[in-house]
mmCIF file of C-alpha atoms in Angstrom:
data_model
loop_
_atom_site.group_PDB
_atom_site.id
_atom_site.type_symbol
_atom_site.label_atom_id
_atom_site.label_comp_id
_atom_site.label_asym_id
_atom_site.label_seq_id
_atom_site.Cartn_x
_atom_site.Cartn_y
_atom_site.Cartn_z
ATOM 1 C CA UNK A 13 0.000 0.000 0.000
ATOM 2 C CA UNK A 14 1.296 3.456 -0.884
ATOM 3 C CA UNK A 15 2.379 5.724 1.912
ATOM 4 C CA UNK A 16 -0.439 8.002 3.135
ATOM 5 C CA UNK A 17 2.182 10.738 3.537
ATOM 6 C CA UNK A 18 3.557 11.335 0.018
ATOM 7 C CA UNK A 19 6.132 14.024 -0.651
ATOM 8 C CA UNK A 20 7.839 15.634 -3.663
ATOM 9 C CA UNK A 21 10.780 13.809 -5.255
ATOM 10 C CA UNK A 22 9.627 10.591 -3.639
ATOM 11 C CA UNK A 23 10.658 11.712 -0.154
ATOM 12 C CA UNK A 24 8.386 10.677 2.688
ATOM 13 C CA UNK A 25 6.898 13.376 4.905
ATOM 14 C CA UNK A 26 7.425 13.065 8.626
ATOM 15 C CA UNK A 27 3.980 11.896 9.840
ATOM 16 C CA UNK A 28 4.177 14.265 12.790
ATOM 17 C CA UNK A 29 4.353 17.198 10.367
ATOM 18 C CA UNK A 30 1.660 16.059 7.916
ATOM 19 C CA UNK A 31 -1.692 17.858 7.884
ATOM 20 C CA UNK A 32 -3.395 15.558 5.397
ATOM 21 C CA UNK A 33 -3.147 12.009 4.088
ATOM 22 C CA UNK A 34 -4.498 10.331 0.957
ATOM 23 C CA UNK A 35 -4.844 6.561 1.010
ATOM 24 C CA UNK A 36 -5.685 4.485 -2.083
ATOM 25 C CA UNK A 37 -7.650 1.403 -1.056
ATOM 26 C CA UNK A 38 -7.770 -1.932 -2.853
ATOM 27 C CA UNK A 39 -10.034 -3.330 -0.144
ATOM 28 C CA UNK A 40 -12.082 -1.923 2.719
ATOM 29 C CA UNK A 41 -9.403 -2.595 5.324
ATOM 30 C CA UNK A 42 -7.734 0.627 6.389
ATOM 31 C CA UNK A 43 -4.074 0.708 7.442
ATOM 32 C CA UNK A 44 -2.877 1.442 10.948
ATOM 33 C CA UNK A 45 -1.771 5.040 11.434
ATOM 34 C CA UNK A 46 1.543 5.647 13.223
ATOM 35 C CA UNK A 47 1.407 7.406 16.620
ATOM 36 C CA UNK A 48 3.149 10.410 15.069
ATOM 37 C CA UNK A 49 0.069 11.016 12.875
ATOM 38 C CA UNK A 50 -2.188 11.887 15.800
ATOM 39 C CA UNK A 51 -2.287 15.537 14.671
ATOM 40 C CA UNK A 52 -3.621 14.755 11.181
ATOM 41 C CA UNK A 53 -6.402 17.160 10.137
ATOM 42 C CA UNK A 54 -7.607 15.796 6.785
ATOM 43 C CA UNK A 55 -8.006 12.286 5.369
ATOM 44 C CA UNK A 56 -8.817 11.231 1.803
ATOM 45 C CA UNK A 57 -9.812 7.645 1.024
ATOM 46 C CA UNK A 58 -9.705 6.832 -2.688
ATOM 47 C CA UNK A 59 -11.035 3.632 -4.192
ATOM 48 C CA UNK A 60 -8.466 1.731 -6.227
ATOM 49 C CA UNK A 61 -10.679 -1.362 -6.258
ATOM 50 C CA UNK A 62 -10.936 -3.328 -9.490
ATOM 51 C CA UNK A 63 -14.484 -3.330 -10.795
ATOM 52 C CA UNK A 64 -14.605 -7.115 -11.221
ATOM 53 C CA UNK A 65 -13.627 -7.525 -7.539
ATOM 54 C CA UNK A 66 -15.799 -4.755 -6.087
ATOM 55 C CA UNK A 67 -19.031 -6.628 -5.423
ATOM 56 C CA UNK A 68 -17.206 -9.561 -3.816
ATOM 57 C CA UNK A 69 -15.393 -7.211 -1.422
ATOM 58 C CA UNK A 70 -18.706 -5.731 -0.279
ATOM 59 C CA UNK A 71 -19.501 -9.007 1.492
ATOM 60 C CA UNK A 72 -16.033 -9.734 2.898
ATOM 61 C CA UNK A 73 -14.714 -8.802 6.380
ATOM 62 C CA UNK A 74 -12.963 -5.459 6.765
ATOM 63 C CA UNK A 75 -11.045 -3.596 9.447
ATOM 64 C CA UNK A 76 -11.301 0.063 10.423
ATOM 65 C CA UNK A 77 -8.574 0.739 13.021
ATOM 66 C CA UNK A 78 -8.458 3.701 15.353
ATOM 67 C CA UNK A 79 -8.021 6.888 13.323
ATOM 68 C CA UNK A 80 -6.366 10.124 14.438
ATOM 69 C CA UNK A 81 -9.141 11.856 16.426
ATOM 70 C CA UNK A 82 -7.836 15.226 15.251
ATOM 71 C CA UNK A 83 -9.229 14.608 11.738
ATOM 72 C CA UNK A 84 -11.825 17.265 10.878
ATOM 73 C CA UNK A 85 -12.126 16.731 7.125
ATOM 74 C CA UNK A 86 -12.870 13.480 5.284
ATOM 75 C CA UNK A 87 -12.998 12.890 1.515
ATOM 76 C CA UNK A 88 -14.388 9.685 -0.011
ATOM 77 C CA UNK A 89 -13.556 9.284 -3.715
ATOM 78 C CA UNK A 90 -14.656 6.914 -6.456
ATOM 79 C CA UNK A 91 -16.389 4.242 -4.383
ATOM 80 C CA UNK A 92 -18.675 3.517 -7.302
ATOM 81 C CA UNK A 93 -20.771 0.763 -5.682
ATOM 82 C CA UNK A 94 -20.732 2.018 -2.121
ATOM 83 C CA UNK A 95 -19.378 0.343 1.013
ATOM 84 C CA UNK A 96 -19.821 -2.895 2.993
ATOM 85 C CA UNK A 97 -22.591 -2.685 5.618
ATOM 86 C CA UNK A 98 -21.138 -1.288 8.832
ATOM 87 C CA UNK A 99 -18.058 0.300 7.254
ATOM 88 C CA UNK A 100 -19.281 3.892 7.285
ATOM 89 C CA UNK A 101 -20.647 3.632 10.829
ATOM 90 C CA UNK A 102 -17.241 2.500 12.037
ATOM 91 C CA UNK A 103 -15.525 5.347 10.190
ATOM 92 C CA UNK A 104 -17.915 7.849 11.776
ATOM 93 C CA UNK A 105 -17.326 6.414 15.250
ATOM 94 C CA UNK A 106 -13.574 6.821 14.746
ATOM 95 C CA UNK A 107 -13.935 10.494 13.716
ATOM 96 C CA UNK A 108 -15.844 12.191 16.558
ATOM 97 C CA UNK A 109 -14.749 15.714 15.578
ATOM 98 C CA UNK A 110 -15.459 15.551 11.848
ATOM 99 C CA UNK A 111 -16.673 18.912 10.511
ATOM 100 C CA UNK A 112 -16.335 18.572 6.736
ATOM 101 C CA UNK A 113 -17.263 15.723 4.393
ATOM 102 C CA UNK A 114 -16.572 15.515 0.646
ATOM 103 C CA UNK A 115 -18.112 12.645 -1.326
ATOM 104 C CA UNK A 116 -17.033 12.368 -4.950
ATOM 105 C CA UNK A 117 -18.220 10.297 -7.918
ATOM 106 C CA UNK A 118 -20.162 7.350 -6.545
ATOM 107 C CA UNK A 119 -23.455 5.683 -5.724
ATOM 108 C CA UNK A 120 -23.480 6.655 -2.072
ATOM 109 C CA UNK A 121 -25.428 4.185 0.015
ATOM 110 C CA UNK A 122 -24.507 1.397 -2.363
ATOM 111 C CA UNK A 123 -26.743 -1.184 -3.988
ATOM 112 C CA UNK A 124 -28.216 -3.054 -1.015
ATOM 113 C CA UNK A 125 -30.669 -2.097 1.725
ATOM 114 C CA UNK A 126 -28.032 -2.879 4.359
ATOM 115 C CA UNK A 127 -25.465 -0.582 2.752
ATOM 116 C CA UNK A 128 -28.032 2.179 2.391
ATOM 117 C CA UNK A 129 -29.036 1.894 6.053
ATOM 118 C CA UNK A 130 -25.373 2.058 7.038
ATOM 119 C CA UNK A 131 -24.819 5.218 4.972
ATOM 120 C CA UNK A 132 -27.849 6.878 6.594
ATOM 121 C CA UNK A 133 -26.610 5.885 10.067
ATOM 122 C CA UNK A 134 -23.236 7.378 9.116
ATOM 123 C CA UNK A 135 -24.825 10.823 8.954
ATOM 124 C CA UNK A 136 -26.671 10.244 12.216
ATOM 125 C CA UNK A 137 -23.297 9.807 13.928
ATOM 126 C CA UNK A 138 -21.719 12.957 12.452
ATOM 127 C CA UNK A 139 -23.056 15.308 15.143
ATOM 128 C CA UNK A 140 -20.565 18.075 14.390
ATOM 129 C CA UNK A 141 -20.800 18.079 10.593
ATOM 130 C CA UNK A 142 -20.805 21.676 9.306
ATOM 131 C CA UNK A 143 -19.874 21.306 5.620
ATOM 132 C CA UNK A 144 -21.141 18.731 3.132
ATOM 133 C CA UNK A 145 -19.931 18.536 -0.462
ATOM 134 C CA UNK A 146 -21.634 16.007 -2.758
ATOM 135 C CA UNK A 147 -19.903 15.963 -6.142
ATOM 136 C CA UNK A 148 -21.437 13.734 -8.811
ATOM 137 C CA UNK A 149 -23.078 11.648 -6.090
ATOM 138 C CA UNK A 150 -26.103 9.498 -6.852
ATOM 139 C CA UNK A 151 -28.268 7.485 -4.472
ATOM 140 C CA UNK A 152 -31.255 5.189 -4.240
ATOM 141 C CA UNK A 153 -34.741 6.702 -3.797
ATOM 142 C CA UNK A 154 -35.469 8.333 -0.414
ATOM 143 C CA UNK A 155 -31.793 8.332 0.639
ATOM 144 C CA UNK A 156 -31.465 12.116 0.716
ATOM 145 C CA UNK A 157 -34.781 12.488 2.511
ATOM 146 C CA UNK A 158 -33.374 10.421 5.383
ATOM 147 C CA UNK A 159 -30.000 12.192 5.352
ATOM 148 C CA UNK A 160 -31.782 15.533 5.542
ATOM 149 C CA UNK A 161 -33.183 14.555 8.925
ATOM 150 C CA UNK A 162 -29.639 14.456 10.337
ATOM 151 C CA UNK A 163 -27.791 17.287 8.599
ATOM 152 C CA UNK A 164 -30.347 20.005 9.345
ATOM 153 C CA UNK A 165 -30.693 21.618 12.748
ATOM 154 C CA UNK A 166 -33.140 19.718 14.961
ATOM 155 C CA UNK A 167 -33.369 22.165 17.850
ATOM 156 C CA UNK A 168 -32.710 19.569 20.526
ATOM 157 C CA UNK A 169 -30.357 19.863 23.484
ATOM 158 C CA UNK A 170 -28.455 17.125 25.259
ATOM 159 C CA UNK A 171 -26.546 14.220 23.662
ATOM 160 C CA UNK A 172 -28.498 14.416 20.406
ATOM 161 C CA UNK A 173 -27.908 18.140 19.929
ATOM 162 C CA UNK A 174 -26.542 19.146 16.523
ATOM 163 C CA UNK A 175 -26.179 22.549 14.905
ATOM 164 C CA UNK A 176 -26.697 21.441 11.324
ATOM 165 C CA UNK A 177 -24.842 22.376 8.164
ATOM 166 C CA UNK A 178 -23.397 25.800 7.435
ATOM 167 C CA UNK A 179 -22.088 24.905 3.969
ATOM 168 C CA UNK A 180 -23.876 22.698 1.462
ATOM 169 C CA UNK A 181 -22.575 21.969 -2.033
ATOM 170 C CA UNK A 182 -24.299 19.597 -4.447
ATOM 171 C CA UNK A 183 -22.726 19.574 -7.892
ATOM 172 C CA UNK A 184 -23.365 17.465 -10.985
ATOM 173 C CA UNK A 185 -21.275 17.480 -14.148
ATOM 174 C CA UNK A 186 -23.696 17.396 -17.062
ATOM 175 C CA UNK A 187 -23.226 14.467 -19.453
ATOM 176 C CA UNK A 188 -24.384 15.202 -22.988
ATOM 177 C CA UNK A 189 -24.094 11.576 -24.071
ATOM 178 C CA UNK A 190 -26.372 10.308 -21.299
ATOM 179 C CA UNK A 191 -30.032 10.956 -22.096
ATOM 180 C CA UNK A 192 -31.060 9.677 -18.657
ATOM 181 C CA UNK A 193 -28.618 11.880 -16.752
ATOM 182 C CA UNK A 194 -31.058 14.260 -15.075
ATOM 183 C CA UNK A 195 -33.663 11.561 -14.239
ATOM 184 C CA UNK A 196 -30.964 9.724 -12.261
ATOM 185 C CA UNK A 197 -30.755 12.629 -9.793
ATOM 186 C CA UNK A 198 -33.161 12.745 -6.847
ATOM 187 C CA UNK A 199 -34.479 16.200 -7.707
ATOM 188 C CA UNK A 200 -37.382 16.226 -5.254
ATOM 189 C CA UNK A 201 -35.226 14.969 -2.352
ATOM 190 C CA UNK A 202 -32.111 17.157 -2.522
ATOM 191 C CA UNK A 203 -33.885 20.225 -1.034
ATOM 192 C CA UNK A 204 -34.371 18.194 2.162
ATOM 193 C CA UNK A 205 -30.671 18.917 2.866
ATOM 194 C CA UNK A 206 -31.462 22.629 3.301
ATOM 195 C CA UNK A 207 -31.615 23.820 6.896
ATOM 196 C CA UNK A 208 -31.710 27.021 8.963
ATOM 197 C CA UNK A 209 -27.973 27.123 9.650
ATOM 198 C CA UNK A 210 -26.817 27.429 6.040
ATOM 199 C CA UNK A 211 -24.819 30.459 5.004
ATOM 200 C CA UNK A 212 -23.841 28.910 1.653
ATOM 201 C CA UNK A 213 -26.158 26.683 -0.382
ATOM 202 C CA UNK A 214 -25.227 25.261 -3.768
ATOM 203 C CA UNK A 215 -27.214 23.074 -6.159
ATOM 204 C CA UNK A 216 -25.064 23.460 -9.242
ATOM 205 C CA UNK A 217 -24.831 21.858 -12.676
ATOM 206 C CA UNK A 218 -21.490 22.330 -14.399
ATOM 207 C CA UNK A 219 -20.344 21.728 -17.949
ATOM 208 C CA UNK A 220 -18.012 18.909 -18.887
ATOM 209 C CA UNK A 221 -14.367 19.854 -19.151
ATOM 210 C CA UNK A 222 -13.345 20.710 -22.670
ATOM 211 C CA UNK A 223 -11.367 17.998 -24.414
ATOM 212 C CA UNK A 224 -8.484 18.518 -26.795
ATOM 213 C CA UNK A 225 -9.513 19.947 -30.191
ATOM 214 C CA UNK A 226 -10.659 17.186 -32.516
ATOM 215 C CA UNK A 227 -9.154 16.551 -35.919
ATOM 216 C CA UNK A 228 -12.236 14.624 -37.005
ATOM 217 C CA UNK A 229 -14.413 16.733 -39.295
ATOM 218 C CA UNK A 230 -17.681 15.173 -38.093
ATOM 219 C CA UNK A 231 -16.705 15.852 -34.485
ATOM 220 C CA UNK A 232 -15.809 19.450 -35.354
ATOM 221 C CA UNK A 233 -19.199 19.945 -37.001
ATOM 222 C CA UNK A 234 -20.940 18.381 -34.001
ATOM 223 C CA UNK A 235 -19.205 20.798 -31.660
ATOM 224 C CA UNK A 236 -19.948 23.737 -33.935
ATOM 225 C CA UNK A 237 -23.635 22.961 -33.744
ATOM 226 C CA UNK A 238 -23.480 23.283 -29.980
ATOM 227 C CA UNK A 239 -24.448 19.654 -29.397
ATOM 228 C CA UNK A 240 -21.881 19.262 -26.636
ATOM 229 C CA UNK A 241 -21.898 22.779 -25.305
ATOM 230 C CA UNK A 242 -23.349 24.023 -22.052
ATOM 231 C CA UNK A 243 -25.666 22.278 -19.596
ATOM 232 C CA UNK A 244 -29.282 21.350 -18.977
ATOM 233 C CA UNK A 245 -31.257 21.897 -15.774
ATOM 234 C CA UNK A 246 -34.305 20.363 -14.139
ATOM 235 C CA UNK A 247 -37.680 21.300 -15.576
ATOM 236 C CA UNK A 248 -39.477 24.234 -13.974
ATOM 237 C CA UNK A 249 -42.120 21.888 -12.566
ATOM 238 C CA UNK A 250 -39.550 20.720 -9.993
ATOM 239 C CA UNK A 251 -38.786 24.236 -8.747
ATOM 240 C CA UNK A 252 -41.409 24.317 -5.943
ATOM 241 C CA UNK A 253 -39.470 21.713 -3.933
ATOM 242 C CA UNK A 254 -36.434 23.987 -3.723
ATOM 243 C CA UNK A 255 -38.432 27.203 -3.382
ATOM 244 C CA UNK A 256 -40.280 25.766 -0.405
ATOM 245 C CA UNK A 257 -37.047 24.717 1.322
ATOM 246 C CA UNK A 258 -35.627 28.215 0.893
ATOM 247 C CA UNK A 259 -38.722 30.118 1.993
ATOM 248 C CA UNK A 260 -40.786 28.157 4.521
ATOM 249 C CA UNK A 261 -40.704 29.433 8.099
ATOM 250 C CA UNK A 262 -39.584 26.205 9.727
ATOM 251 C CA UNK A 263 -36.697 25.113 7.539
ATOM 252 C CA UNK A 264 -35.383 28.045 5.519
ATOM 253 C CA UNK A 265 -31.825 29.317 6.046
ATOM 254 C CA UNK A 266 -31.730 32.261 8.442
ATOM 255 C CA UNK A 267 -28.450 33.863 7.358
ATOM 256 C CA UNK A 268 -27.899 32.766 3.769
ATOM 257 C CA UNK A 269 -25.169 34.737 1.957
ATOM 258 C CA UNK A 270 -24.394 32.551 -1.080
ATOM 259 C CA UNK A 271 -27.020 30.784 -3.191
ATOM 260 C CA UNK A 272 -26.360 28.729 -6.302
ATOM 261 C CA UNK A 273 -29.470 26.998 -7.627
ATOM 262 C CA UNK A 274 -28.505 26.500 -11.275
ATOM 263 C CA UNK A 275 -29.465 22.798 -11.156
ATOM 264 C CA UNK A 276 -33.148 23.827 -10.930
ATOM 265 C CA UNK A 277 -35.001 25.963 -13.464
ATOM 266 C CA UNK A 278 -37.009 28.638 -11.657
ATOM 267 C CA UNK A 279 -39.694 30.818 -13.100
ATOM 268 C CA UNK A 280 -38.959 34.494 -12.512
ATOM 269 C CA UNK A 281 -41.821 34.503 -10.010
ATOM 270 C CA UNK A 282 -40.117 31.602 -8.170
ATOM 271 C CA UNK A 283 -36.888 33.583 -7.994
ATOM 272 C CA UNK A 284 -38.728 36.633 -6.717
ATOM 273 C CA UNK A 285 -40.336 34.541 -3.955
ATOM 274 C CA UNK A 286 -36.922 33.302 -2.833
ATOM 275 C CA UNK A 287 -35.245 36.718 -2.921
ATOM 276 C CA UNK A 288 -38.037 38.357 -0.940
ATOM 277 C CA UNK A 289 -37.147 35.993 1.894
ATOM 278 C CA UNK A 290 -33.382 35.578 1.417
ATOM 279 C CA UNK A 291 -32.655 39.300 1.360
ATOM 280 C CA UNK A 292 -29.129 38.966 2.788
ATOM 281 C CA UNK A 293 -27.630 37.295 -0.289
ATOM 282 C CA UNK A 294 -24.258 38.535 -1.506
ATOM 283 C CA UNK A 295 -23.709 36.018 -4.325
ATOM 284 C CA UNK A 296 -26.444 34.569 -6.546
ATOM 285 C CA UNK A 297 -26.268 32.007 -9.356
ATOM 286 C CA UNK A 298 -29.652 30.925 -10.687
ATOM 287 C CA UNK A 299 -31.213 29.231 -13.688
ATOM 288 C CA UNK A 300 -34.439 30.862 -14.772
ATOM 289 C CA UNK A 301 -36.863 30.388 -17.633
ATOM 290 C CA UNK A 302 -36.365 33.307 -20.005
ATOM 291 C CA UNK A 303 -38.569 34.850 -22.644
ATOM 292 C CA UNK A 304 -37.444 37.517 -25.146
ATOM 293 C CA UNK A 305 -39.590 40.244 -23.602
ATOM 294 C CA UNK A 306 -39.035 43.470 -21.717
ATOM 295 C CA UNK A 307 -41.540 42.234 -19.150
ATOM 296 C CA UNK A 308 -39.355 39.215 -18.361
ATOM 297 C CA UNK A 309 -36.345 41.491 -17.869
ATOM 298 C CA UNK A 310 -38.303 43.894 -15.686
ATOM 299 C CA UNK A 311 -39.472 41.044 -13.437
ATOM 300 C CA UNK A 312 -35.882 39.845 -13.102
ATOM 301 C CA UNK A 313 -34.574 43.306 -12.191
ATOM 302 C CA UNK A 314 -37.346 43.794 -9.639
ATOM 303 C CA UNK A 315 -36.553 40.437 -8.057
ATOM 304 C CA UNK A 316 -32.840 41.262 -7.709
ATOM 305 C CA UNK A 317 -33.635 44.571 -6.018
ATOM 306 C CA UNK A 318 -34.820 42.667 -2.936
ATOM 307 C CA UNK A 319 -31.199 41.883 -2.076
ATOM 308 C CA UNK A 320 -29.420 45.149 -1.283
ATOM 309 C CA UNK A 321 -26.110 43.427 -0.461
ATOM 310 C CA UNK A 322 -25.701 41.608 -3.759
ATOM 311 C CA UNK A 323 -22.141 41.700 -5.120
ATOM 312 C CA UNK A 324 -22.163 39.059 -7.871
ATOM 313 C CA UNK A 325 -24.974 37.656 -10.020
ATOM 314 C CA UNK A 326 -24.984 34.927 -12.650
ATOM 315 C CA UNK A 327 -28.188 34.139 -14.511
ATOM 316 C CA UNK A 328 -28.364 30.952 -16.563
ATOM 317 C CA UNK A 329 -31.224 31.296 -18.987
ATOM 318 C CA UNK A 330 -33.287 28.216 -19.792
ATOM 319 C CA UNK A 331 -34.965 29.450 -22.975
ATOM 320 C CA UNK A 332 -38.553 29.007 -23.979
ATOM 321 C CA UNK A 333 -39.253 28.005 -27.574
ATOM 322 C CA UNK A 334 -40.185 31.640 -28.174
ATOM 323 C CA UNK A 335 -36.706 32.660 -27.061
ATOM 324 C CA UNK A 336 -35.053 30.048 -29.291
ATOM 325 C CA UNK A 337 -36.949 31.355 -32.296
ATOM 326 C CA UNK A 338 -36.129 34.962 -31.476
ATOM 327 C CA UNK A 339 -32.419 34.393 -30.845
ATOM 328 C CA UNK A 340 -32.034 32.636 -34.214
ATOM 329 C CA UNK A 341 -33.136 35.876 -35.875
ATOM 330 C CA UNK A 342 -30.373 38.503 -35.646
ATOM 331 C CA UNK A 343 -33.005 41.233 -35.744
ATOM 332 C CA UNK A 344 -34.939 39.649 -32.893
ATOM 333 C CA UNK A 345 -32.535 40.993 -30.257
ATOM 334 C CA UNK A 346 -33.658 38.330 -27.797
ATOM 335 C CA UNK A 347 -30.755 38.838 -25.409
ATOM 336 C CA UNK A 348 -31.253 42.607 -25.349
ATOM 337 C CA UNK A 349 -34.907 42.142 -24.424
ATOM 338 C CA UNK A 350 -34.358 39.470 -21.776
ATOM 339 C CA UNK A 351 -31.227 40.773 -20.043
ATOM 340 C CA UNK A 352 -30.100 44.178 -18.737
ATOM 341 C CA UNK A 353 -28.595 46.987 -20.779
ATOM 342 C CA UNK A 354 -26.087 49.466 -19.343
ATOM 343 C CA UNK A 355 -28.976 51.724 -18.379
ATOM 344 C CA UNK A 356 -30.678 48.818 -16.608
ATOM 345 C CA UNK A 357 -27.471 48.052 -14.719
ATOM 346 C CA UNK A 358 -27.143 51.656 -13.608
ATOM 347 C CA UNK A 359 -30.674 51.572 -12.196
ATOM 348 C CA UNK A 360 -30.030 48.242 -10.494
ATOM 349 C CA UNK A 361 -26.770 49.591 -9.099
ATOM 350 C CA UNK A 362 -28.621 52.414 -7.395
ATOM 351 C CA UNK A 363 -30.601 49.879 -5.378
ATOM 352 C CA UNK A 364 -27.812 47.312 -4.994
ATOM 353 C CA UNK A 365 -24.834 49.566 -4.355
ATOM 354 C CA UNK A 366 -22.380 46.707 -3.732
ATOM 355 C CA UNK A 367 -23.085 44.950 -7.037
ATOM 356 C CA UNK A 368 -19.966 44.740 -9.229
ATOM 357 C CA UNK A 369 -20.620 41.784 -11.545
ATOM 358 C CA UNK A 370 -23.555 40.521 -13.616
ATOM 359 C CA UNK A 371 -23.254 37.614 -16.046
ATOM 360 C CA UNK A 372 -25.866 35.823 -18.110
ATOM 361 C CA UNK A 373 -25.863 33.054 -20.694
ATOM 362 C CA UNK A 374 -28.192 30.560 -22.289
ATOM 363 C CA UNK A 375 -27.563 27.244 -20.529
ATOM 364 C CA UNK A 376 -23.920 28.249 -20.020
ATOM 365 C CA UNK A 377 -23.216 28.214 -23.744
ATOM 366 C CA UNK A 378 -21.304 30.827 -25.705
ATOM 367 C CA UNK A 379 -22.783 30.189 -29.169
ATOM 368 C CA UNK A 380 -26.189 31.422 -27.968
ATOM 369 C CA UNK A 381 -24.695 34.738 -26.913
ATOM 370 C CA UNK A 382 -23.553 36.009 -23.529
ATOM 371 C CA UNK A 383 -24.009 39.033 -21.294
ATOM 372 C CA UNK A 384 -21.322 40.364 -18.992
ATOM 373 C CA UNK A 385 -21.265 43.578 -16.992
ATOM 374 C CA UNK A 386 -18.597 44.618 -14.473
ATOM 375 C CA UNK A 387 -18.454 47.778 -12.424
ATOM 376 C CA UNK A 388 -15.127 49.601 -12.351
ATOM 377 C CA UNK A 389 -14.498 53.084 -10.968
ATOM 378 C CA UNK A 390 -18.238 53.560 -10.624
ATOM 379 C CA UNK A 391 -18.947 52.753 -14.286
ATOM 380 C CA UNK A 392 -20.569 49.687 -15.776
ATOM 381 C CA UNK A 393 -18.486 48.174 -18.560
ATOM 382 C CA UNK A 394 -19.128 45.214 -20.853
ATOM 383 C CA UNK A 395 -22.246 44.331 -22.771
ATOM 384 C CA UNK A 396 -23.817 41.649 -24.897
ATOM 385 C CA UNK A 397 -21.988 39.257 -27.199
ATOM 386 C CA UNK A 398 -24.242 38.380 -30.122
ATOM 387 C CA UNK A 399 -25.219 34.736 -30.671
ATOM 388 C CA UNK A 400 -24.049 32.618 -33.570
ATOM 389 C CA UNK A 401 -27.193 32.817 -35.702
ATOM 390 C CA UNK A 402 -26.500 29.541 -37.554
ATOM 391 C CA UNK A 403 -26.028 27.576 -34.350
ATOM 392 C CA UNK A 404 -29.035 29.210 -32.718
ATOM 393 C CA UNK A 405 -31.229 28.406 -35.720
ATOM 394 C CA UNK A 406 -30.244 24.721 -35.571
ATOM 395 C CA UNK A 407 -30.910 24.585 -31.850
ATOM 396 C CA UNK A 408 -34.285 26.243 -32.323
ATOM 397 C CA UNK A 409 -35.176 23.705 -35.007
ATOM 398 C CA UNK A 410 -34.215 20.842 -32.687
ATOM 399 C CA UNK A 411 -36.181 22.366 -29.824
ATOM 400 C CA UNK A 412 -39.352 22.641 -31.897
ATOM 401 C CA UNK A 413 -39.406 18.953 -32.856
#
């Protein structure tokens, strides 16, 4: 097994000086940590398990030794099929002061009822958890509903007292070649992770990393048409689940400063409902349904004015068919109608004096045109980049079918 204390040039770090350790695992038996590692602050466990051996290992015995109790941050990477029943509970019991958890690229809770129950009990044991980062994490139905019961503040005193999360990040990397990508995500359950203690709440969808330029002509044409550009978000019909979590009296965050809800498409009225309650926001990233009308823009500007402390705004437009048709016509000026001009930004700046950045795009593409305004020396600079009319026309044609 590789040393959990790697160093440059192949030199081994003195365990007593290490702040973090990364351990690749080929089974679910963890190594013994040396006494000198008792001050370790962060631990990363990375699956190096062969896929053809994975399922067999889920039913074999494992060992979780005593871990440095000083560990406050745990990262679990690439455990594609989850963990043996009981493994996560033992890890939690060994980390009584854990504050931050990162889970990356896996089916958390595994494929059996026993593994799922163990993963839920894992969160029950993490009484001091303050930050949860779920990155490309999928789960069986109702898993997140159960987890939400443990990571949100429950108001109790005594041994069961917990403060709940302050930082929540849920991020999915959009896969263009997977038509069932969004349906795999528990859209109605994820808002159950929202609680009163949050100061940062993120439900984000990000674009795939760009690959090296292709020399294949068909691939070039495919990219030109925007087929692999940008992201998609949940349908607007799913917005009420998130809106309710952010606005209801019992559960809503009480001091929210950062909100990213680009994974969900909100109507402008949904966004307005959220911003009337979450007036302390400083950073906002949101996907909204956009129409190429001045009325749509006016509603958006009015909604933003509820948050006087806003500093940065990103709007991801999920276009209606009307918008697609308008943006494919260079004379339609769809972006100009839906998003703010310099004059609009000046008016917004009067009400949101701290605002210095406003960005907008259509599903985080560039071919559909972009909007970017930045405030420098009291003046708004930037503007609208026109869409590629050919690409927009093809996308509009596809959307109408």
